Amino acid sequence: MAQRYVRVQTAQGQIHYGLLQLSRGVQLLDAPPWLKGQPTDLHLEPDNYQILAPCAPSKIVAVGKNYVDHAAEMGTPVPAEPLLFLKPPTAVIATETPIIYPPQSKRVDYEGELALIIGEPCADCTPEQTQNKIWGYTIANDVTARDLQQQDGQWTRAKGFNTFCPLGPWIVRELSPGARLQTFVNNSAHPVQSSSIDRMVFPPDVLVSYISQIMTLLPGDVVLTGTPQGVGPLQIGDRVRIEIEGIGALENTVVARPSSSRP
């Protein structure tokens, strides 16, 4: 099994990066792994930590309509160049953390995606140079308020709500080019999304190179590579699971926004 790099928080509130063991214990690293973090002699037992999103990015750069079938289901052509947008770092949550359904929206969709983790500064890179800049891979859910996306005509509000970027559960260094991505809702045996990641219009090296011509990507930043056909709505109470072969599964439940307490 590939090494699984995690980010965890202890009961005392300390945050660490580490290697997840088969026992579900965590061997701690002395720094983030993409910053040459090395294993230490410190271990956390399975019940002594909470798993967090596997990185804390300065920015999440996302790509729209990067699968032909998804562009078709949205009623639009495939973009001639990667279609970029940003999600704020405050949207990031871990696996098993609730997705909050915002009261401003009447349709919130799941979008299962492969996420790239950047390992070192990347500016004006060629596709060949990005091979050494993409440190690893995880799973993302690009949660989207579809009605607000259509209403606004641009995507900041629809993509930017708190909890709208589940990431995890961990990072792996290697991934098969033909790994299959599948999305399931409410433990159904039948996926609502199913595609191999090699069906992207613009593959990871091209995406990272393109983005690096516009903005510098920093260590720990995240690139979302687009979602395949089959996006659909989530309801309060739904549980969504996104699987990618060679990584694992990212699972979150949708909840209503808690009512604010008033004096």
CSV table of N, CA, C and O in Angstrom, one decimal, residues 60-159:
chain,number,residue,atom,x,y,z
A,60,ILE,N,-6.7,27.6,-3.4
A,60,ILE,CA,-7.2,26.5,-4.2
A,60,ILE,C,-7.6,27.0,-5.6
A,60,ILE,O,-8.5,27.8,-5.7
A,61,VAL,N,-6.8,26.5,-6.6
A,61,VAL,CA,-7.1,26.9,-8.0
A,61,VAL,C,-7.9,25.7,-8.6
A,61,VAL,O,-7.4,24.6,-8.6
A,62,ALA,N,-9.1,26.0,-9.1
A,62,ALA,CA,-9.9,25.0,-9.6
A,62,ALA,C,-10.1,25.2,-11.1
A,62,ALA,O,-10.0,26.3,-11.7
A,63,VAL,N,-10.5,24.1,-11.8
A,63,VAL,CA,-10.6,24.1,-13.2
A,63,VAL,C,-12.0,23.6,-13.6
A,63,VAL,O,-12.5,22.6,-13.1
A,64,GLY,N,-12.7,24.4,-14.4
A,64,GLY,CA,-14.1,24.0,-14.8
A,64,GLY,C,-14.1,23.3,-16.1
A,64,GLY,O,-13.3,23.6,-17.0
A,65,LYS,N,-15.1,22.4,-16.3
A,65,LYS,CA,-15.4,21.8,-17.6
A,65,LYS,C,-14.2,21.1,-18.2
A,65,LYS,O,-13.9,21.3,-19.4
A,66,ASN,N,-13.5,20.3,-17.4
A,66,ASN,CA,-12.3,19.7,-17.9
A,66,ASN,C,-12.5,18.2,-18.3
A,66,ASN,O,-11.5,17.5,-18.5
A,67,TYR,N,-13.8,17.8,-18.3
A,67,TYR,CA,-14.1,16.5,-18.9
A,67,TYR,C,-15.2,16.8,-20.0
A,67,TYR,O,-16.1,17.6,-19.8
A,68,VAL,N,-15.0,16.2,-21.2
A,68,VAL,CA,-15.9,16.5,-22.3
A,68,VAL,C,-17.3,16.2,-21.9
A,68,VAL,O,-18.3,17.0,-22.2
A,69,ASP,N,-17.6,15.1,-21.2
A,69,ASP,CA,-19.0,14.7,-20.9
A,69,ASP,C,-19.6,15.6,-19.9
A,69,ASP,O,-20.8,15.9,-20.0
A,70,HIS,N,-18.8,16.2,-19.0
A,70,HIS,CA,-19.4,17.2,-18.0
A,70,HIS,C,-19.7,18.5,-18.7
A,70,HIS,O,-20.7,19.1,-18.5
A,71,ALA,N,-18.8,18.9,-19.7
A,71,ALA,CA,-19.1,20.2,-20.4
A,71,ALA,C,-20.4,20.0,-21.2
A,71,ALA,O,-21.3,20.9,-21.2
A,72,ALA,N,-20.6,18.8,-21.7
A,72,ALA,CA,-21.8,18.5,-22.5
A,72,ALA,C,-23.1,18.6,-21.6
A,72,ALA,O,-24.1,19.1,-22.0
A,73,GLU,N,-23.0,18.0,-20.4
A,73,GLU,CA,-24.2,18.0,-19.5
A,73,GLU,C,-24.5,19.3,-19.0
A,73,GLU,O,-25.6,19.6,-18.6
A,74,MET,N,-23.5,20.2,-19.0
A,74,MET,CA,-23.7,21.6,-18.6
A,74,MET,C,-24.2,22.5,-19.8
A,74,MET,O,-24.5,23.7,-19.6
A,75,GLY,N,-24.3,21.9,-21.0
A,75,GLY,CA,-24.8,22.6,-22.2
A,75,GLY,C,-23.8,23.6,-22.8
A,75,GLY,O,-24.2,24.5,-23.4
A,76,THR,N,-22.5,23.3,-22.6
A,76,THR,CA,-21.5,24.2,-23.1
A,76,THR,C,-20.4,23.5,-23.8
A,76,THR,O,-20.1,22.3,-23.5
A,77,PRO,N,-19.6,24.1,-24.7
A,77,PRO,CA,-18.5,23.4,-25.3
A,77,PRO,C,-17.3,23.3,-24.3
A,77,PRO,O,-17.3,24.0,-23.3
A,78,VAL,N,-16.4,22.5,-24.7
A,78,VAL,CA,-15.1,22.4,-23.9
A,78,VAL,C,-14.3,23.6,-24.1
A,78,VAL,O,-14.1,24.1,-25.3
A,79,PRO,N,-13.9,24.3,-23.1
A,79,PRO,CA,-13.1,25.5,-23.3
A,79,PRO,C,-11.8,25.2,-24.1
A,79,PRO,O,-11.2,24.2,-24.0
A,80,ALA,N,-11.4,26.2,-24.9
A,80,ALA,CA,-10.2,26.1,-25.7
A,80,ALA,C,-8.9,26.1,-24.8
A,80,ALA,O,-7.9,25.6,-25.1
A,81,GLU,N,-9.0,26.8,-23.6
A,81,GLU,CA,-8.0,26.8,-22.6
A,81,GLU,C,-8.6,26.5,-21.3
A,81,GLU,O,-9.8,26.6,-21.1
A,82,PRO,N,-7.8,26.0,-20.3
A,82,PRO,CA,-8.3,25.7,-19.0
A,82,PRO,C,-9.1,26.9,-18.4
A,82,PRO,O,-8.7,28.0,-18.5
A,83,LEU,N,-10.3,26.6,-17.9
A,83,LEU,CA,-11.2,27.6,-17.3
A,83,LEU,C,-11.0,27.6,-15.8
A,83,LEU,O,-11.3,26.6,-15.1
A,84,LEU,N,-10.4,28.7,-15.3
A,84,LEU,CA,-9.9,28.7,-13.9
A,84,LEU,C,-10.9,29.5,-13.0
A,84,LEU,O,-11.5,30.5,-13.5
A,85,PHE,N,-10.9,29.1,-11.8
A,85,PHE,CA,-11.6,29.9,-10.7
A,85,PHE,C,-10.9,29.6,-9.4
A,85,PHE,O,-10.1,28.6,-9.3
A,86,LEU,N,-11.2,30.3,-8.4
A,86,LEU,CA,-10.6,30.1,-7.1
A,86,LEU,C,-11.6,29.8,-6.1
A,86,LEU,O,-12.8,30.3,-6.1
A,87,LYS,N,-11.2,28.9,-5.1
A,87,LYS,CA,-12.0,28.7,-3.9
A,87,LYS,C,-11.2,29.2,-2.7
A,87,LYS,O,-10.0,29.0,-2.7
A,88,PRO,N,-11.8,29.8,-1.8
A,88,PRO,CA,-11.0,30.3,-0.6
A,88,PRO,C,-10.6,29.2,0.3
A,88,PRO,O,-11.2,28.2,0.4
A,89,PRO,N,-9.5,29.4,1.0
A,89,PRO,CA,-9.0,28.4,1.9
A,89,PRO,C,-10.0,28.1,3.0
A,89,PRO,O,-10.0,27.0,3.6
A,90,THR,N,-10.9,29.1,3.3
A,90,THR,CA,-11.9,28.9,4.4
A,90,THR,C,-12.9,27.9,4.0
A,90,THR,O,-13.8,27.5,4.8
A,91,ALA,N,-13.0,27.5,2.7
A,91,ALA,CA,-13.9,26.5,2.3
A,91,ALA,C,-13.5,25.1,2.6
A,91,ALA,O,-14.2,24.1,2.5
A,92,VAL,N,-12.2,24.9,2.9
A,92,VAL,CA,-11.6,23.6,3.1
A,92,VAL,C,-12.1,22.9,4.4
A,92,VAL,O,-12.1,23.6,5.5
A,93,ILE,N,-12.5,21.7,4.3
A,93,ILE,CA,-12.8,20.9,5.5
A,93,ILE,C,-12.3,19.5,5.3
A,93,ILE,O,-11.9,19.1,4.2
A,94,ALA,N,-12.3,18.7,6.4
A,94,ALA,CA,-11.7,17.3,6.3
A,94,ALA,C,-12.8,16.3,6.0
A,94,ALA,O,-14.0,16.6,6.0
A,95,THR,N,-12.4,15.1,5.7
A,95,THR,CA,-13.4,14.0,5.6
A,95,THR,C,-14.1,13.9,6.9
A,95,THR,O,-13.6,14.2,8.0
A,96,GLU,N,-15.4,13.5,6.9
A,96,GLU,CA,-16.3,13.3,8.0
A,96,GLU,C,-16.7,14.6,8.7
A,96,GLU,O,-17.3,14.6,9.8
A,97,THR,N,-16.3,15.8,8.1
A,97,THR,CA,-16.8,17.1,8.6
A,97,THR,C,-18.0,17.5,7.8
A,97,THR,O,-18.0,17.3,6.6
A,98,PRO,N,-19.1,18.0,8.4
A,98,PRO,CA,-20.3,18.3,7.7
A,98,PRO,C,-20.1,19.4,6.6
A,98,PRO,O,-19.4,20.4,6.9
A,99,ILE,N,-20.8,19.2,5.5
A,99,ILE,CA,-21.0,20.2,4.5
A,99,ILE,C,-22.2,21.0,4.9
A,99,ILE,O,-23.3,20.4,5.1
A,100,ILE,N,-22.1,22.3,5.1
A,100,ILE,CA,-23.2,23.1,5.5
A,100,ILE,C,-24.0,23.7,4.3
A,100,ILE,O,-23.4,24.3,3.5
A,101,TYR,N,-25.3,23.4,4.3
A,101,TYR,CA,-26.1,23.8,3.2
A,101,TYR,C,-26.5,25.3,3.4
A,101,TYR,O,-27.2,25.6,4.4
A,102,PRO,N,-26.1,26.2,2.6
A,102,PRO,CA,-26.3,27.6,2.9
A,102,PRO,C,-27.8,28.0,2.6
A,102,PRO,O,-28.4,27.5,1.6
A,103,PRO,N,-28.4,28.8,3.4
A,103,PRO,CA,-29.8,29.2,3.2
A,103,PRO,C,-30.0,30.0,1.9
A,103,PRO,O,-31.1,30.1,1.4
A,104,GLN,N,-28.9,30.6,1.4
A,104,GLN,CA,-29.1,31.4,0.2
A,104,GLN,C,-29.4,30.6,-1.1
A,104,GLN,O,-29.8,31.1,-2.1
A,105,SER,N,-29.1,29.2,-1.0
A,105,SER,CA,-29.2,28.4,-2.2
A,105,SER,C,-30.4,27.4,-2.0
A,105,SER,O,-30.7,26.9,-0.9
A,106,LYS,N,-30.9,27.0,-3.2
A,106,LYS,CA,-31.9,26.0,-3.2
A,106,LYS,C,-31.5,24.8,-4.0
A,106,LYS,O,-32.2,23.8,-4.2
A,107,ARG,N,-30.2,24.8,-4.5
A,107,ARG,CA,-29.6,23.6,-5.2
A,107,ARG,C,-28.1,23.6,-4.9
A,107,ARG,O,-27.4,24.5,-5.4
A,108,VAL,N,-27.7,22.7,-4.2
A,108,VAL,CA,-26.3,22.5,-3.9
A,108,VAL,C,-25.8,21.1,-4.5
A,108,VAL,O,-26.4,20.1,-4.2
A,109,ASP,N,-24.8,21.1,-5.3
A,109,ASP,CA,-24.4,20.0,-6.1
A,109,ASP,C,-23.0,19.4,-5.5
A,109,ASP,O,-22.2,20.2,-5.0
A,110,TYR,N,-22.8,18.1,-5.6
A,110,TYR,CA,-21.5,17.5,-5.4
A,110,TYR,C,-20.8,17.5,-6.8
A,110,TYR,O,-21.4,17.6,-7.8
A,111,GLU,N,-19.4,17.6,-6.7
A,111,GLU,CA,-18.6,17.5,-7.8
A,111,GLU,C,-17.3,16.7,-7.4
A,111,GLU,O,-16.4,17.4,-6.8
A,112,GLY,N,-17.2,15.4,-7.6
A,112,GLY,CA,-16.0,14.7,-7.2
A,112,GLY,C,-14.9,15.0,-8.1
A,112,GLY,O,-15.0,15.0,-9.4
A,113,GLU,N,-13.7,15.2,-7.5
A,113,GLU,CA,-12.5,15.6,-8.3
A,113,GLU,C,-11.2,15.0,-7.8
A,113,GLU,O,-11.1,14.8,-6.6
A,114,LEU,N,-10.2,14.9,-8.6
A,114,LEU,CA,-8.9,14.6,-8.2
A,114,LEU,C,-8.2,16.0,-7.9
A,114,LEU,O,-8.4,17.0,-8.6
A,115,ALA,N,-7.5,16.0,-6.8
A,115,ALA,CA,-6.8,17.2,-6.3
A,115,ALA,C,-5.3,17.0,-6.4
A,115,ALA,O,-4.8,15.9,-5.9
A,116,LEU,N,-4.6,18.0,-6.8
A,116,LEU,CA,-3.1,18.0,-6.9
A,116,LEU,C,-2.6,18.8,-5.7
A,116,LEU,O,-3.1,19.9,-5.5
A,117,ILE,N,-1.5,18.3,-5.1
A,117,ILE,CA,-0.9,19.1,-4.0
A,117,ILE,C,0.5,19.5,-4.6
A,117,ILE,O,1.3,18.7,-5.0
A,118,ILE,N,0.7,20.8,-4.5
A,118,ILE,CA,2.0,21.4,-5.0
A,118,ILE,C,3.0,21.3,-3.9
A,118,ILE,O,2.8,21.6,-2.7
A,119,GLY,N,4.2,20.9,-4.3
A,119,GLY,CA,5.3,20.6,-3.4
A,119,GLY,C,6.4,21.7,-3.3
A,119,GLY,O,7.1,21.8,-2.3
A,120,GLU,N,6.5,22.5,-4.3
A,120,GLU,CA,7.5,23.6,-4.3
A,120,GLU,C,7.1,24.7,-5.2
A,120,GLU,O,6.2,24.6,-6.0
A,121,PRO,N,7.6,26.0,-4.9
A,121,PRO,CA,7.1,27.1,-5.7
A,121,PRO,C,7.1,26.8,-7.2
A,121,PRO,O,8.1,26.2,-7.7
A,122,CYS,N,6.1,27.2,-7.9
A,122,CYS,CA,5.9,26.9,-9.3
A,122,CYS,C,5.5,28.2,-10.0
A,122,CYS,O,4.3,28.6,-9.8
A,123,ALA,N,6.4,28.7,-10.8
A,123,ALA,CA,6.0,29.9,-11.6
A,123,ALA,C,6.7,29.8,-13.0
A,123,ALA,O,7.8,29.4,-13.1
A,124,ASP,N,5.9,30.1,-14.0
A,124,ASP,CA,6.3,30.0,-15.4
A,124,ASP,C,7.0,28.7,-15.7
A,124,ASP,O,8.0,28.6,-16.3
A,125,CYS,N,6.3,27.6,-15.3
A,125,CYS,CA,6.8,26.3,-15.5
A,125,CYS,C,6.3,25.7,-16.8
A,125,CYS,O,5.2,25.9,-17.2
A,126,THR,N,7.1,24.9,-17.5
A,126,THR,CA,6.7,24.1,-18.6
A,126,THR,C,5.9,22.9,-18.1
A,126,THR,O,6.1,22.5,-16.9
A,127,PRO,N,5.1,22.2,-18.9
A,127,PRO,CA,4.5,20.9,-18.4
A,127,PRO,C,5.6,19.9,-17.9
A,127,PRO,O,5.3,19.2,-17.0
A,128,GLU,N,6.7,19.9,-18.6
A,128,GLU,CA,7.7,18.9,-18.2
A,128,GLU,C,8.3,19.3,-16.8
A,128,GLU,O,8.5,18.4,-15.9
A,129,GLN,N,8.4,20.6,-16.5
A,129,GLN,CA,8.9,21.0,-15.2
A,129,GLN,C,8.0,20.8,-14.1
A,129,GLN,O,8.4,20.6,-12.9
A,130,THR,N,6.7,20.7,-14.4
A,130,THR,CA,5.7,20.5,-13.3
A,130,THR,C,5.7,19.1,-12.8
A,130,THR,O,5.2,18.9,-11.7
A,131,GLN,N,6.4,18.2,-13.4
A,131,GLN,CA,6.5,16.8,-12.9
A,131,GLN,C,7.1,16.8,-11.5
A,131,GLN,O,6.8,16.0,-10.7
A,132,ASN,N,8.0,17.7,-11.3
A,132,ASN,CA,8.7,17.8,-10.0
A,132,ASN,C,8.0,18.8,-9.0
A,132,ASN,O,8.4,18.9,-7.9
A,133,LYS,N,6.9,19.5,-9.5
A,133,LYS,CA,6.2,20.4,-8.7
A,133,LYS,C,5.0,19.8,-8.1
A,133,LYS,O,4.5,20.2,-7.0
A,134,ILE,N,4.4,18.8,-8.7
A,134,ILE,CA,3.2,18.1,-8.2
A,134,ILE,C,3.7,17.1,-7.2
A,134,ILE,O,4.3,16.1,-7.5
A,135,TRP,N,3.5,17.4,-5.9
A,135,TRP,CA,4.0,16.5,-4.8
A,135,TRP,C,3.2,15.3,-4.6
A,135,TRP,O,3.7,14.2,-4.3
A,136,GLY,N,1.9,15.4,-4.7
A,136,GLY,CA,1.0,14.3,-4.4
A,136,GLY,C,-0.4,14.5,-4.8
A,136,GLY,O,-0.7,15.5,-5.5
A,137,TYR,N,-1.3,13.6,-4.4
A,137,TYR,CA,-2.7,13.6,-4.9
A,137,TYR,C,-3.6,13.3,-3.7
A,137,TYR,O,-3.3,12.5,-2.8
A,138,THR,N,-4.8,13.9,-3.7
A,138,THR,CA,-5.8,13.6,-2.8
A,138,THR,C,-7.2,13.8,-3.5
A,138,THR,O,-7.2,14.0,-4.7
A,139,ILE,N,-8.3,13.7,-2.8
A,139,ILE,CA,-9.6,13.7,-3.3
A,139,ILE,C,-10.3,15.0,-2.9
A,139,ILE,O,-10.0,15.5,-1.8
A,140,ALA,N,-11.1,15.6,-3.7
A,140,ALA,CA,-11.8,16.8,-3.4
A,140,ALA,C,-13.3,16.7,-3.8
A,140,ALA,O,-13.6,15.9,-4.7
A,141,ASN,N,-14.1,17.5,-3.2
A,141,ASN,CA,-15.5,17.7,-3.6
A,141,ASN,C,-15.7,19.2,-3.8
A,141,ASN,O,-15.6,19.9,-2.8
A,142,ASP,N,-15.8,19.6,-5.0
A,142,ASP,CA,-16.0,21.0,-5.4
A,142,ASP,C,-17.5,21.3,-5.2
A,142,ASP,O,-18.2,21.5,-6.2
A,143,VAL,N,-17.9,21.4,-4.0
A,143,VAL,CA,-19.3,21.6,-3.7
A,143,VAL,C,-19.7,23.0,-4.3
A,143,VAL,O,-19.0,24.0,-4.2
A,144,THR,N,-20.9,23.0,-5.0
A,144,THR,CA,-21.3,24.2,-5.8
A,144,THR,C,-22.8,24.5,-5.6
A,144,THR,O,-23.6,23.6,-5.7
A,145,ALA,N,-23.1,25.7,-5.3
A,145,ALA,CA,-24.5,26.2,-5.2
A,145,ALA,C,-24.9,26.5,-6.7
A,145,ALA,O,-24.6,27.6,-7.2
A,146,ARG,N,-25.5,25.5,-7.4
A,146,ARG,CA,-25.7,25.6,-8.8
A,146,ARG,C,-26.6,26.7,-9.2
A,146,ARG,O,-26.4,27.4,-10.2
A,147,ASP,N,-27.6,27.0,-8.4
A,147,ASP,CA,-28.6,28.0,-8.8
A,147,ASP,C,-27.9,29.4,-8.6
A,147,ASP,O,-28.1,30.3,-9.5
A,148,LEU,N,-27.0,29.6,-7.7
A,148,LEU,CA,-26.3,30.8,-7.5
A,148,LEU,C,-25.2,31.0,-8.6
A,148,LEU,O,-25.0,32.1,-9.1
A,149,GLN,N,-24.6,29.9,-9.0
A,149,GLN,CA,-23.7,30.0,-10.1
A,149,GLN,C,-24.4,30.5,-11.4
A,149,GLN,O,-23.8,31.4,-12.1
A,150,GLN,N,-25.5,30.0,-11.7
A,150,GLN,CA,-26.3,30.4,-12.9
A,150,GLN,C,-26.8,31.8,-12.7
A,150,GLN,O,-26.8,32.6,-13.6
A,151,GLN,N,-27.2,32.1,-11.5
A,151,GLN,CA,-27.8,33.5,-11.2
A,151,GLN,C,-26.7,34.6,-11.3
A,151,GLN,O,-27.0,35.6,-11.9
A,152,ASP,N,-25.5,34.3,-10.8
A,152,ASP,CA,-24.5,35.3,-10.7
A,152,ASP,C,-23.8,35.5,-12.0
A,152,ASP,O,-23.2,36.6,-12.3
A,153,GLY,N,-23.6,34.5,-12.8
A,153,GLY,CA,-22.9,34.6,-14.0
A,153,GLY,C,-21.4,34.5,-13.8
A,153,GLY,O,-20.6,34.4,-14.8
A,154,GLN,N,-20.9,34.5,-12.6
A,154,GLN,CA,-19.6,34.1,-12.2
A,154,GLN,C,-19.6,33.3,-10.9
A,154,GLN,O,-20.7,33.2,-10.4
A,155,TRP,N,-18.5,32.7,-10.5
A,155,TRP,CA,-18.6,31.5,-9.7
A,155,TRP,C,-18.2,31.7,-8.3
A,155,TRP,O,-18.2,30.8,-7.5
A,156,THR,N,-17.8,32.9,-7.9
A,156,THR,CA,-17.2,33.1,-6.6
A,156,THR,C,-18.1,32.7,-5.4
A,156,THR,O,-17.7,32.0,-4.5
A,157,ARG,N,-19.3,33.3,-5.5
A,157,ARG,CA,-20.3,33.0,-4.4
A,157,ARG,C,-20.6,31.5,-4.4
A,157,ARG,O,-20.7,30.8,-3.3
A,158,ALA,N,-21.0,31.0,-5.6
A,158,ALA,CA,-21.5,29.6,-5.7
A,158,ALA,C,-20.4,28.6,-5.2
A,158,ALA,O,-20.8,27.5,-4.7
A,159,LYS,N,-19.2,28.9,-5.3
A,159,LYS,CA,-18.1,27.9,-5.0
A,159,LYS,C,-17.4,28.2,-3.7
A,159,LYS,O,-16.6,27.4,-3.2
